[in-house]
Coordinates of C-alpha atoms in Angstrom, one line a residue:
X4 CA 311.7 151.7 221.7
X5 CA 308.6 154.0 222.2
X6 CA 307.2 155.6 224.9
X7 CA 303.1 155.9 224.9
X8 CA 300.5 156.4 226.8
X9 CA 297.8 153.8 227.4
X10 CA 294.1 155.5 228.4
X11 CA 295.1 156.3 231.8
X12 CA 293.5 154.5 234.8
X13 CA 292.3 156.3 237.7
X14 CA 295.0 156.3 239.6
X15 CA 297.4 157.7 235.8
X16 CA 299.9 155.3 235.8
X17 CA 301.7 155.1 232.4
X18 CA 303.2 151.8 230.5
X19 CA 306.3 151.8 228.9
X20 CA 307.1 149.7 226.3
X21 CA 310.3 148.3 226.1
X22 CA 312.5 145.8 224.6
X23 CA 314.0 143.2 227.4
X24 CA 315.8 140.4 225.7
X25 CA 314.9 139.7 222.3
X26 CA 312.4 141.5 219.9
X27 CA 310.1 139.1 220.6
X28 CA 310.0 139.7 224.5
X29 CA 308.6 142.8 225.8
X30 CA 308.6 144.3 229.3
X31 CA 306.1 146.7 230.6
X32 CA 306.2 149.2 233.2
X33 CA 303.6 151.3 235.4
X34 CA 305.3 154.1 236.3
X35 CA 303.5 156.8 238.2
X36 CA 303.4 160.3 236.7
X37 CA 306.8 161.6 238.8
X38 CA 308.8 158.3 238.0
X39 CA 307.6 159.0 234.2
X40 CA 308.6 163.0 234.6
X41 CA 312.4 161.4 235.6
X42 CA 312.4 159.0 232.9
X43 CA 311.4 161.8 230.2
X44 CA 314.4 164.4 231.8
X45 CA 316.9 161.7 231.8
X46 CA 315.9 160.6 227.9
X47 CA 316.0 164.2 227.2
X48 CA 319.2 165.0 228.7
X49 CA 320.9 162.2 227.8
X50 CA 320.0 162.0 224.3
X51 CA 319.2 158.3 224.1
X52 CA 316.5 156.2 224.1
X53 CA 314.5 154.1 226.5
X54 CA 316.2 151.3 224.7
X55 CA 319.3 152.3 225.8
X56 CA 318.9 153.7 228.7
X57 CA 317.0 150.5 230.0
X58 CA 319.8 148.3 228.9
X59 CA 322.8 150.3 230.2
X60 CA 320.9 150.6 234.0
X61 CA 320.4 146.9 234.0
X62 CA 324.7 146.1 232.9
X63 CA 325.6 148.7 235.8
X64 CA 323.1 146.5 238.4
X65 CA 324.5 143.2 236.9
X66 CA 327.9 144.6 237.4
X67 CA 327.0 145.6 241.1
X68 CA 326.2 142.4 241.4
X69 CA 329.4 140.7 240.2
X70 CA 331.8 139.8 243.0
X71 CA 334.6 142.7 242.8
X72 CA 338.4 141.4 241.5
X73 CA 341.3 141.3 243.8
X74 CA 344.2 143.6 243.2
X75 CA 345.9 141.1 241.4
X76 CA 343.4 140.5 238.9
X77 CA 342.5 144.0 238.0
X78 CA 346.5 144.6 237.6
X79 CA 346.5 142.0 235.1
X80 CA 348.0 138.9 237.5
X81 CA 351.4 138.1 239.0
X82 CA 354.2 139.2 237.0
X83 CA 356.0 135.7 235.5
X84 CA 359.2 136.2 235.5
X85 CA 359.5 138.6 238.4
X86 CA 361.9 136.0 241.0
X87 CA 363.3 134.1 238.2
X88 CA 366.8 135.1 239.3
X89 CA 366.1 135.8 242.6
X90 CA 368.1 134.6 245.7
X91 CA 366.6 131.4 247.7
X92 CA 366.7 133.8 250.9
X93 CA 364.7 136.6 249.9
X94 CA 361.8 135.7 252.2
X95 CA 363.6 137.9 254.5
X96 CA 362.5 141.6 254.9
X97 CA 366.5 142.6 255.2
X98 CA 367.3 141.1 252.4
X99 CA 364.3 141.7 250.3
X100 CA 365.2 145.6 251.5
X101 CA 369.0 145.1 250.1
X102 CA 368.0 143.7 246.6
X103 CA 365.2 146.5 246.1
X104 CA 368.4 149.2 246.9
X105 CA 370.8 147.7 244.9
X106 CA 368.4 147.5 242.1
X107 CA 367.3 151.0 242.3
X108 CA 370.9 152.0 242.8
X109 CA 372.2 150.6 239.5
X110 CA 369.1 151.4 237.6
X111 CA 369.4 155.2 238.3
X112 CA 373.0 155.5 239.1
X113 CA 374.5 153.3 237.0
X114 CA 377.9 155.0 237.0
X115 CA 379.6 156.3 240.2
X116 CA 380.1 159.7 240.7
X117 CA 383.6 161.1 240.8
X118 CA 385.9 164.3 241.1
X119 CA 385.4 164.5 237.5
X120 CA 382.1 164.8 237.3
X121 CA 382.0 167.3 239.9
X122 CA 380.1 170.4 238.8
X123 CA 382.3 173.4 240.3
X124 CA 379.8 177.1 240.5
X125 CA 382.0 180.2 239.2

């Protein structure tokens, strides 16, 4: 995509040329000589082209635009076998709050400590 510069009307506006959709559909701007001072920086910092830079400020609109996704779906959905073996009663904070202690008791203390394990300082 190229930037040029038409004979400038009075008021020295400048159209950009860029590619929208397809090749074969084109989109002109009128930008004002500060909006075109912007454009040129960010091109130049950015090291890309109008190309690109047009189509990557339209997908982060779009995606503005885009209802956000719940916790669940950004965290990849409900776990499937999570309460497979679960208890019929665990709709109950107490004993939701017992199987989450067992659980973490076994998984990091799987064996129980005892005299002889006992560490003694000399």
């Amino acid at each position: 995509m190229a930037i040029f510069r038409s004979s400038p009307p009075p008021w020295k506006s400048y159209i950009i040329e860029a590619i929208a959709i397809s090749p074969i559909n084109r989109l002109n701007l009128q930008l004002d000589p500060t909006t075109e001072s912007y454009l040129v920086d960010i091109l130049a910092k950015e090291k890309t082209t109008t190309d690109e830079l047009l189509k990557r400020l339209l997908y982060q609109h779009w995606l503005s635009l885009q209802p956000r996704k719940t916790l669940v779906e950004r965290r990849g959905g409900h776990p499937q076998h999570l309460l497979e073996d679960a208890p019929a009663d665990l709709s109950l904070r107490e004993n939701r709050k017992r199987v989450v202690a067992e659980y973490i008791a076994k998984r990091h203390y799987p064996k129980p400590i005892g005299k002889s394990a006992e560490i003694t300082h000399i």
